[in-house]
XYZ file of C-alpha atoms in Angstrom:
665
model
C -5.973 42.696 -75.502
C -9.214 43.008 -77.452
C -10.284 46.310 -75.858
C -10.062 48.974 -78.573
C -8.884 51.609 -76.067
C -5.536 49.893 -75.503
C -2.739 51.674 -77.371
C 0.856 50.872 -78.394
C 3.575 52.268 -76.154
C 7.157 51.078 -76.600
C 10.076 51.854 -74.312
C 13.023 51.327 -76.643
C 15.759 49.038 -75.390
C 18.277 51.666 -76.534
C 18.899 54.971 -74.775
C 16.237 56.693 -76.920
C 13.871 57.088 -73.973
C 10.939 59.515 -73.806
C 12.641 61.693 -71.175
C 16.163 62.369 -69.958
C 16.296 63.408 -66.290
C 20.011 62.787 -65.879
C 20.534 66.548 -65.572
C 18.982 66.349 -62.101
C 21.896 64.167 -60.949
C 24.740 65.785 -62.912
C 26.622 66.653 -59.725
C 26.834 62.933 -58.829
C 29.032 62.012 -61.801
C 31.294 60.108 -61.862
C 30.449 57.474 -59.287
C 33.024 57.490 -56.522
C 33.488 61.255 -56.455
C 32.464 61.327 -52.767
C 34.961 58.634 -51.770
C 34.338 55.118 -50.531
C 31.002 54.081 -49.065
C 31.020 53.781 -45.272
C 28.669 52.601 -42.546
C 27.582 55.397 -40.221
C 25.253 53.936 -37.631
C 22.077 52.782 -39.366
C 22.873 54.500 -42.672
C 25.341 54.514 -45.532
C 27.435 57.606 -46.162
C 30.423 58.420 -48.335
C 33.816 59.462 -47.048
C 33.041 63.158 -47.533
C 29.925 62.830 -45.343
C 27.347 62.725 -48.152
C 24.461 60.423 -47.291
C 24.060 57.603 -49.818
C 20.694 56.502 -51.210
C 20.521 54.071 -54.103
C 17.754 53.316 -56.596
C 18.656 50.662 -59.109
C 18.414 47.331 -60.813
C 20.070 43.949 -61.102
C 21.928 42.777 -64.175
C 21.426 39.026 -64.306
C 23.711 36.379 -65.822
C 24.600 37.325 -69.429
C 23.582 40.970 -68.922
C 26.822 41.465 -66.980
C 28.961 40.891 -70.079
C 27.717 43.148 -72.888
C 29.668 44.254 -75.942
C 31.349 47.613 -75.375
C 28.834 49.563 -77.431
C 25.980 48.111 -75.381
C 27.736 49.061 -72.130
C 27.936 52.669 -73.309
C 24.283 52.683 -74.313
C 22.839 50.979 -71.247
C 24.791 53.190 -68.832
C 23.332 56.310 -70.475
C 19.861 54.740 -70.529
C 19.931 53.989 -66.811
C 21.258 57.443 -65.950
C 18.357 59.049 -67.815
C 15.778 57.403 -65.534
C 17.713 58.107 -62.325
C 19.297 54.707 -61.622
C 22.477 55.017 -59.533
C 23.088 51.396 -58.516
C 23.473 48.141 -60.476
C 23.894 44.797 -58.753
C 25.960 42.324 -60.773
C 24.150 39.053 -60.115
C 24.686 35.454 -61.306
C 28.042 36.242 -62.934
C 29.310 32.838 -61.792
C 26.300 30.811 -63.003
C 27.123 27.867 -65.246
C 24.009 28.553 -67.334
C 24.908 32.231 -67.800
C 26.066 32.951 -71.341
C 28.728 34.269 -71.008
C 29.835 33.824 -67.388
C 32.958 34.818 -65.503
C 34.649 31.497 -66.179
C 33.599 30.861 -69.801
C 32.928 33.195 -72.697
C 32.727 30.540 -75.401
C 30.391 27.812 -74.160
C 31.671 25.397 -76.816
C 35.215 25.589 -75.485
C 35.769 22.801 -72.905
C 36.710 23.789 -69.372
C 36.682 21.456 -66.379
C 37.222 23.931 -63.523
C 36.048 27.299 -62.195
C 39.359 28.580 -60.880
C 40.180 31.249 -63.461
C 38.313 33.995 -65.279
C 37.814 34.139 -69.013
C 39.726 37.142 -70.441
C 36.898 38.199 -72.784
C 34.258 37.972 -70.054
C 36.441 39.982 -67.690
C 37.171 42.616 -70.328
C 33.456 43.127 -70.945
C 32.789 43.363 -67.211
C 35.602 45.891 -66.822
C 34.244 48.109 -69.569
C 30.710 47.915 -68.181
C 31.978 49.106 -64.784
C 33.860 51.927 -66.525
C 30.724 53.083 -68.387
C 28.441 52.893 -65.363
C 31.015 54.730 -63.282
C 31.139 57.594 -65.772
C 27.361 58.009 -65.558
C 27.299 58.179 -61.757
C 26.108 54.598 -61.282
C 27.544 52.493 -58.446
C 28.131 48.741 -58.352
C 26.896 46.108 -55.893
C 29.244 43.195 -56.569
C 28.087 39.636 -55.870
C 30.542 36.858 -55.136
C 29.052 33.379 -54.606
C 25.647 33.017 -56.258
C 25.241 30.067 -58.674
C 28.776 28.705 -59.136
C 28.677 25.066 -60.239
C 31.845 23.337 -59.076
C 33.519 21.083 -61.657
C 35.909 18.103 -61.418
C 38.990 20.273 -61.873
C 38.048 22.182 -58.724
C 38.982 19.067 -56.734
C 36.052 19.134 -54.330
C 34.296 16.137 -52.824
C 31.180 14.886 -54.634
C 31.441 17.693 -57.196
C 28.788 16.026 -59.365
C 26.247 16.040 -56.518
C 26.767 19.546 -55.176
C 23.975 22.036 -55.926
C 24.671 25.455 -57.406
C 26.920 27.501 -55.109
C 27.368 24.315 -53.022
C 24.616 25.496 -50.662
C 24.951 25.115 -47.695
C 28.189 23.136 -47.790
C 30.175 26.285 -48.589
C 29.556 27.355 -44.972
C 31.840 24.764 -43.418
C 33.877 22.718 -45.907
C 37.530 23.790 -45.870
C 38.153 23.144 -49.559
C 35.053 25.053 -50.639
C 36.008 27.990 -48.420
C 39.538 28.026 -49.851
C 38.061 28.183 -53.367
C 35.842 31.086 -52.345
C 38.865 32.953 -51.016
C 40.759 32.214 -54.227
C 37.839 33.612 -56.250
C 37.616 36.708 -54.048
C 41.343 37.405 -54.337
C 41.292 37.087 -58.125
C 38.237 39.357 -58.441
C 39.065 42.104 -55.951
C 42.757 42.454 -56.843
C 42.078 42.480 -60.581
C 43.025 45.845 -62.112
C 40.435 47.267 -64.483
C 42.396 48.628 -67.469
C 39.644 51.168 -68.258
C 39.672 52.773 -64.801
C 43.253 51.963 -63.808
C 41.977 50.722 -60.449
C 41.810 47.324 -58.817
C 38.237 46.487 -57.897
C 39.157 46.813 -54.213
C 40.438 50.346 -54.855
C 37.500 51.614 -56.896
C 34.985 53.623 -54.808
C 32.374 53.140 -57.551
C 32.121 49.512 -56.374
C 30.151 50.314 -53.238
C 28.671 47.117 -51.749
C 29.254 43.377 -51.757
C 27.747 40.190 -50.336
C 29.454 36.949 -49.356
C 26.797 34.494 -50.566
C 23.400 34.872 -52.195
C 20.332 33.329 -50.508
C 21.917 30.551 -48.511
C 21.553 29.064 -45.029
C 21.505 25.565 -43.451
C 17.874 25.925 -42.356
C 16.478 25.868 -45.899
C 19.259 23.968 -47.675
C 19.672 20.562 -46.056
C 22.998 18.851 -45.453
C 22.668 15.302 -46.849
C 25.610 14.682 -49.202
C 28.574 12.657 -47.956
C 31.278 13.143 -46.833
C 30.040 16.642 -45.961
C 27.242 15.413 -43.706
C 29.619 13.306 -41.615
C 32.094 16.178 -41.335
C 29.333 18.477 -40.129
C 28.170 15.884 -37.606
C 31.670 15.692 -36.177
C 31.696 19.452 -35.819
C 28.221 19.477 -34.263
C 29.170 16.888 -31.648
C 32.230 18.917 -30.632
C 30.072 22.039 -30.404
C 27.428 20.200 -28.364
C 30.000 18.936 -25.876
C 31.423 22.443 -25.455
C 27.956 23.938 -24.908
C 26.525 21.296 -22.602
C 24.076 19.887 -25.166
C 23.344 16.184 -24.792
C 23.013 14.434 -28.161
C 21.526 11.021 -28.721
C 23.620 8.300 -30.265
C 23.115 7.465 -33.914
C 23.202 9.450 -37.116
C 22.400 13.147 -36.776
C 19.631 14.375 -39.067
C 20.201 18.006 -40.054
C 16.928 18.248 -41.997
C 14.710 19.124 -39.019
C 16.644 21.367 -36.622
C 15.601 21.653 -32.997
C 16.544 24.593 -30.775
C 20.129 23.462 -29.988
C 20.787 22.720 -33.654
C 19.378 26.135 -34.583
C 21.909 27.770 -32.264
C 24.649 25.630 -33.830
C 23.580 26.766 -37.297
C 23.721 30.416 -36.203
C 27.221 29.943 -34.800
C 28.272 28.069 -37.963
C 27.094 30.913 -40.195
C 28.704 33.581 -38.045
C 32.039 31.758 -38.036
C 31.935 31.581 -41.832
C 31.031 35.265 -42.227
C 33.835 36.340 -39.909
C 36.323 34.178 -41.786
C 35.321 35.491 -45.204
C 35.005 39.094 -44.064
C 38.425 38.995 -42.377
C 39.938 37.646 -45.583
C 38.338 40.374 -47.688
C 39.672 43.030 -45.335
C 43.089 41.372 -45.447
C 43.281 41.703 -49.251
C 42.199 45.335 -49.101
C 38.405 45.378 -49.593
C 37.135 48.448 -47.721
C 33.460 48.691 -48.601
C 30.487 47.450 -46.506
C 30.014 43.661 -46.602
C 26.865 41.643 -45.920
C 26.516 37.910 -45.336
C 23.448 36.515 -47.048
C 20.240 38.160 -48.132
C 16.881 36.578 -47.503
C 14.365 36.547 -44.677
C 13.953 33.033 -43.280
C 13.764 33.138 -39.492
C 15.218 34.998 -36.534
C 18.166 32.602 -36.531
C 19.280 33.693 -39.996
C 18.781 37.313 -38.936
C 20.901 36.936 -35.799
C 23.570 35.165 -37.850
C 24.197 38.464 -39.678
C 25.690 40.151 -36.587
C 29.312 39.924 -37.846
C 28.433 41.799 -41.050
C 28.394 45.514 -41.854
C 24.859 45.700 -43.224
C 21.804 43.534 -43.790
C 20.054 42.731 -47.053
C 16.932 40.862 -48.061
C 14.768 39.941 -51.060
C 11.028 39.968 -51.682
C 8.635 38.992 -54.473
C 4.929 39.662 -54.706
C 2.906 37.101 -56.678
C 6.006 35.140 -57.666
C 5.545 34.208 -61.354
C 4.568 30.564 -61.807
C 2.404 31.136 -64.852
C 3.562 27.895 -66.479
C 2.354 25.691 -63.610
C -1.014 23.967 -63.772
C -2.338 26.065 -60.908
C -0.746 29.234 -62.226
C 0.007 32.383 -60.235
C -2.231 33.826 -57.572
C -3.086 37.268 -58.934
C -3.872 39.609 -56.079
C -3.017 43.292 -55.679
C -0.631 44.158 -52.866
C -2.535 47.369 -52.157
C -5.463 45.280 -50.869
C -3.353 42.996 -48.674
C -3.098 43.398 -44.914
C 0.398 41.935 -44.937
C 2.612 43.244 -47.735
C 6.276 42.336 -48.269
C 7.550 44.999 -45.849
C 7.285 42.905 -42.695
C 9.002 40.031 -44.469
C 11.870 42.339 -45.418
C 12.174 43.901 -41.966
C 12.574 40.444 -40.410
C 16.123 40.549 -41.847
C 16.939 44.068 -40.653
C 19.152 44.273 -37.587
C 18.214 47.545 -35.940
C 21.713 48.915 -35.416
C 23.028 48.845 -39.002
C 22.115 49.800 -42.585
C 19.660 47.784 -44.622
C 19.405 47.227 -48.378
C 16.901 45.400 -50.610
C 18.968 43.925 -53.437
C 16.018 42.101 -55.022
C 12.383 43.131 -55.193
C 9.904 42.357 -57.916
C 6.276 42.184 -58.907
C 6.681 40.441 -62.218
C 4.984 40.673 -65.590
C 2.294 39.785 -66.570
C 0.654 40.501 -63.201
C -1.840 43.256 -64.117
C -1.266 45.099 -60.819
C 2.527 45.346 -60.926
C 2.532 49.125 -61.470
C 1.701 49.512 -57.768
C 5.215 48.422 -56.768
C 7.970 50.848 -57.933
C 6.732 53.937 -56.085
C 5.706 51.822 -53.098
C 9.208 50.403 -52.620
C 10.972 53.704 -53.303
C 8.776 55.568 -50.831
C 9.041 52.893 -48.159
C 12.835 52.707 -48.571
C 13.077 56.436 -47.927
C 10.626 56.247 -45.014
C 12.440 53.290 -43.423
C 15.868 54.828 -43.951
C 17.072 51.899 -46.040
C 20.214 52.321 -48.118
C 18.309 51.537 -51.285
C 16.591 49.018 -53.553
C 17.447 47.209 -56.782
C 14.741 45.546 -58.843
C 15.174 41.973 -60.032
C 15.870 42.411 -62.881
C 16.782 44.673 -65.793
C 17.540 41.863 -68.254
C 18.984 38.359 -68.418
C 20.777 39.065 -71.683
C 22.412 41.880 -73.599
C 21.418 40.645 -77.037
C 19.067 43.093 -78.783
C 15.468 41.925 -78.373
C 14.091 40.202 -81.460
C 11.084 42.446 -81.046
C 10.300 44.961 -78.369
C 7.723 43.231 -76.252
C 7.621 42.584 -72.519
C 9.444 39.459 -71.392
C 11.783 37.202 -73.293
C 9.149 35.045 -74.954
C 9.067 31.315 -74.403
C 12.841 31.143 -73.932
C 13.974 29.081 -70.937
C 16.958 30.013 -68.753
C 18.462 27.403 -66.438
C 15.502 25.164 -67.270
C 13.083 27.759 -65.859
C 10.697 29.702 -68.092
C 9.573 32.174 -65.446
C 12.929 33.982 -65.448
C 11.826 35.906 -68.532
C 8.901 37.337 -66.592
C 11.387 39.402 -64.572
C 12.882 41.423 -67.465
C 11.752 44.956 -66.670
C 13.835 47.150 -68.984
C 10.907 48.014 -71.278
C 7.881 47.416 -69.049
C 5.833 50.638 -68.825
C 4.186 49.428 -65.621
C 7.519 49.181 -63.789
C 10.417 50.778 -65.660
C 8.040 53.512 -66.765
C 7.806 54.683 -63.148
C 11.560 54.712 -62.499
C 11.874 58.448 -63.157
C 9.768 59.304 -60.126
C 10.795 56.348 -57.989
C 14.386 57.593 -58.246
C 13.302 61.109 -57.288
C 11.384 59.838 -54.264
C 14.372 57.992 -52.875
C 17.490 59.768 -54.130
C 16.203 63.307 -53.678
C 14.810 62.511 -50.235
C 11.265 63.535 -51.112
C 9.882 61.226 -48.407
C 10.706 62.066 -44.792
C 12.251 59.301 -42.673
C 10.053 57.787 -39.975
C 9.902 59.684 -36.708
C 9.843 56.623 -34.465
C 11.887 53.412 -34.614
C 10.360 50.158 -33.365
C 12.431 47.046 -32.747
C 11.089 43.525 -32.354
C 12.941 42.229 -29.319
C 13.169 38.532 -28.580
C 14.999 36.705 -25.828
C 16.480 33.221 -25.775
C 17.186 30.603 -28.388
C 13.567 29.416 -28.432
C 12.801 32.197 -30.926
C 15.499 31.338 -33.463
C 13.187 29.194 -35.600
C 10.373 31.759 -35.688
C 9.439 32.920 -39.192
C 7.628 35.941 -40.574
C 4.273 34.196 -40.296
C 4.862 33.580 -36.578
C 5.592 37.230 -35.747
C 2.371 39.291 -35.612
C 4.392 42.409 -34.764
C 5.722 42.521 -38.328
C 2.281 43.018 -39.862
C 1.667 46.626 -40.939
C 4.149 48.133 -38.441
C 6.658 49.020 -41.170
C 4.091 51.260 -42.845
C 3.755 53.347 -39.674
C 7.239 53.304 -38.109
C 10.823 52.390 -38.851
C 11.038 48.664 -38.120
C 13.853 46.271 -37.324
C 14.943 43.369 -35.118
C 16.632 43.716 -31.728
C 18.721 40.706 -30.739
C 18.559 39.677 -27.041
C 21.363 41.987 -25.859
C 19.897 45.037 -27.641
C 16.753 45.650 -25.610
C 17.967 49.126 -24.682
C 19.377 50.137 -28.060
C 19.350 53.925 -28.178
C 16.581 55.407 -30.316
C 14.592 52.187 -30.696
C 11.408 51.276 -28.830
C 11.364 47.566 -28.069
C 8.211 45.514 -28.589
C 7.666 41.790 -28.232
C 7.192 39.528 -31.266
C 3.524 39.096 -30.284
C 2.604 42.792 -30.077
C 0.491 44.378 -32.802
C 0.549 48.145 -33.187
C -2.110 48.568 -35.886
C -5.560 47.050 -35.589
C -6.408 45.254 -38.832
C -10.096 46.081 -38.513
C -9.338 49.777 -39.083
C -8.596 48.931 -42.711
C -6.039 51.715 -43.063
C -2.488 52.588 -42.034
C -0.804 56.003 -42.031
C 2.908 56.665 -41.623
C 3.930 58.538 -38.487
C 5.073 61.384 -40.770
C 1.641 61.627 -42.397
C 3.152 61.438 -45.894
C 2.354 57.805 -46.774
C -0.887 55.912 -46.393
C -2.799 52.872 -47.582
C -6.403 51.754 -47.261
C -6.439 48.022 -47.933
C -10.188 47.727 -47.509
C -10.881 50.235 -50.288
C -7.796 49.203 -52.246
C -5.784 52.373 -52.754
C -2.710 54.098 -51.360
C -1.142 57.520 -51.527
C 2.135 59.437 -51.287
C 1.894 63.088 -50.260
C 5.172 65.009 -50.057
C 6.029 68.581 -51.055
C 7.807 67.539 -54.286
C 6.156 64.230 -55.258
C 2.525 63.207 -54.825
C 0.865 60.028 -56.040
C -2.158 57.783 -55.732
C -2.212 54.122 -56.686
C -4.574 51.174 -56.693
C -8.278 50.901 -57.463
C -8.915 54.580 -58.001
C -12.240 54.595 -59.816
C -14.149 53.536 -56.714
C -12.169 55.863 -54.447
C -13.794 59.046 -55.751
C -11.839 62.293 -55.667
C -8.542 61.869 -53.826
C -7.160 65.076 -52.318
C -3.448 65.480 -51.712
C -1.628 68.617 -50.583
C -1.161 69.968 -54.102
C -3.225 67.648 -56.310
C -6.804 66.540 -56.634
C -7.275 63.389 -58.677
C -10.467 61.685 -59.761
C -9.816 58.669 -61.970
C -12.340 56.855 -64.123
C -9.876 54.019 -64.863
C -10.356 51.081 -62.514
C -6.699 50.470 -61.587
C -3.943 53.036 -62.005
C -0.889 54.778 -60.620
C -0.897 58.552 -61.054
C 2.157 60.492 -59.897
C 3.087 64.185 -60.014
C 6.686 65.312 -59.376
C 8.504 68.611 -59.457
C 11.508 68.462 -61.791
C 13.452 70.958 -59.718
C 14.176 71.553 -56.045
C 10.981 73.611 -55.851
C 7.872 72.221 -54.234
C 5.021 71.257 -56.550
C 3.050 74.481 -56.004
C 6.078 76.626 -56.920
C 7.558 74.413 -59.665
C 7.728 75.586 -63.282
C 8.561 72.106 -64.587
C 6.697 68.973 -63.525
C 6.241 65.379 -64.673
C 2.933 63.551 -64.477
C 2.998 59.788 -65.038
C -0.216 57.791 -65.322
C 0.069 54.047 -65.884
C -1.985 50.955 -65.185
C -2.322 47.559 -66.858
C -0.154 46.886 -69.907
C 0.798 43.775 -71.847
C 1.941 42.427 -75.180
C -0.351 42.426 -78.195
C -2.405 39.202 -78.347
C -1.161 37.929 -74.981
C -3.585 35.259 -73.799
C -4.512 33.860 -70.393
C -6.768 31.232 -68.886
C -10.319 32.219 -67.984
C -9.350 32.757 -64.344
C -6.359 34.894 -65.385
C -3.850 32.711 -63.516
C -2.174 30.870 -66.378
C -0.379 32.375 -69.350
C -1.349 30.712 -72.628
C 0.544 32.993 -75.018
C 3.338 35.518 -74.452
C 1.924 37.656 -77.245
C 3.895 39.810 -79.663
C 5.075 43.369 -80.187
C 4.087 46.096 -79.731
C 3.482 46.559 -76.026
C -0.001 47.897 -75.325
C -1.050 50.186 -72.491
C -4.483 51.006 -71.156
C -4.496 54.838 -71.222
C -5.449 56.179 -67.809
C -8.430 58.522 -67.676
C -8.598 61.056 -64.863
C -9.497 64.628 -63.938
C -6.451 66.403 -62.504
C -6.388 69.615 -60.482
C -2.912 70.953 -59.740
C -2.445 73.652 -57.120
C 0.076 76.090 -58.575
C 0.965 79.752 -58.507
C 1.608 79.587 -62.279
C -1.727 79.975 -64.107
C -0.100 79.689 -67.541
C 1.452 76.237 -67.195
C 1.070 74.101 -70.310
C 0.421 70.360 -70.246
C 2.123 68.433 -73.042
C 1.473 64.827 -74.033
C 4.864 63.094 -74.457
C 5.046 60.120 -76.814
C 7.137 57.001 -76.300
C 9.728 58.643 -78.611
C 9.869 61.786 -76.476
C 7.854 63.963 -78.848
C 5.499 66.631 -77.530
C 2.608 65.402 -79.644
C -0.206 67.611 -78.371
C -1.090 70.160 -75.705
C -4.036 69.510 -73.431
C -6.725 72.109 -72.747
C -6.427 73.630 -69.260
C -8.293 76.104 -67.123
C -7.063 77.959 -64.065
C -9.538 78.472 -61.243
C -9.053 79.414 -57.588
C -5.369 78.507 -57.566
C -5.761 75.169 -59.390
C -4.827 74.214 -62.930
C -7.506 71.791 -64.175
C -7.076 69.322 -67.064
C -8.127 65.848 -68.162
C -6.030 62.902 -69.263
C -7.304 59.801 -71.025
C -8.035 58.083 -74.326
C -10.962 60.258 -75.420
C -10.802 63.471 -77.491
C -9.381 66.034 -77.164
C -6.664 64.124 -75.263
C -6.563 60.878 -77.234
C -2.975 60.081 -76.233
C -1.047 56.861 -76.388
C 1.212 57.726 -73.497
C 1.950 57.438 -69.817
C 3.874 60.752 -69.634
C 2.781 64.374 -69.424
C 5.202 67.299 -69.066
C 3.836 70.376 -67.328
C 5.886 73.505 -67.866
C 5.858 77.220 -68.533
């Protein structure tokens, strides 16, 4: 960070944020006021008919068990930026400190069959605080549980975390999962007076995180032999001739793929039926990652589908490092990968997305995912992650330093709670999705396949996934759904957008991306934005904004802070953010390996641009807002032919160290 134009900009870990937009969502407090979440066709809605859209974050491992005062603070902090969903993830992880089973790591415990009272109390109070601020809960069940000798399971010392994929078929492991579910869902929260199953603020749940028998191989005995016995019975019943000798589950053929699908569906039905039996009413999904069409079809017994995606997954500690490439310039983004897991006839949710620090292009992601979620009609998105801990940061820098969690250093690259490039854009990402600024797609396209021969096909083998999700609503039609009402069926081989055009435009005309020139745009009545390599794009003209940036890479977003459209609004927020990093962070010459995490404070590269805002209010004032929320200076403006003109950037008279500008009468 040797460039003298880079400036300090710190998003405090407390609730002392630059702006508080919680007033825009005041009518949504407390969470649960609209009743329980329901499935209505392809969407989520509450019992009173209100459509549900969620913008949020994950709390990972120890972040799920904060002291009471931290719960109060973090709930208010999230509400200020527009978050209305938190996914509680990795609560059962052995390496989580605390976890559901153990608060005091030094205290011996040889089983995972009961919850620690202190851990549960902290979780209860966190739910209470989030609920009060209008924030809903996505509650995980089986994620990283490490079974111990007191659990009385076979080969406990060999089982991987969550016993993947053995949990799908072993009777003892399934009984333990049911025991866990009963204890969790029937537990009465003393701060709300409600059992978890009776609390409408707990809106979604999943049965198991990222698990299937295609990726996770069955090799451990006696589980492998038990599965072989089951497979041979299944084969005989389905007319499949198996060779003699030991069955190898590591390389499934087509019959084995069908067996795996049936195995997963049987498990989901069993677990879902049990949850309904004990009184859980909310929508339930099975697992949540895009692997192949077999895993997608296996989700048919579930109420909704879910998937995860990561762009430039952080492997900065490896010798080769991380491939640093901007998504805006890619032909194939993460959207097709996500839509592989979307069954066309039910709601869809993205419970993990990320574009992790220190990737210099990560600011392109928050608005992209929020806009695409609204366009696709998804139920929502939660970033992975807010934090892995609730301890106050030693110093307010991005990432957790060289600390290692579960033996993996890269986990600290996901902490987003104070990253200007990601969390800094949450204000407007929440508006895009929750307020419905982006119109839903006009046409729905379903990838229709027939026969078991397609079950092993992956994202890379399905050309129809490429780019289609940026033009139309996209999902998967299983063989019997060719004539699903409202969906146009295409084959897995069809391509709807020619790559040589270099550009894709949504069928609503509101979203677009030019991957050849490296920029994208969002153009709606209440939020407009450009992102990517803007300097070379020249003047970009949106419906109500003209933007000409001299910074190479940036995200510039204008939003009305009322129900009025931009041209009528008296209060608006402009956010301009690009690369940011810790002071003295160091990288290899090719930029792919991280040599030093750096130190506080966080530095931003102030974005320079000429802005022209179409408005009927010639006397709007543009205020520079500091990272402490102070109106530090007012920018010069001029009003000409219906446009308010002003400049942002690091040079006088602007000279701000900010990403935020408030425009108001």
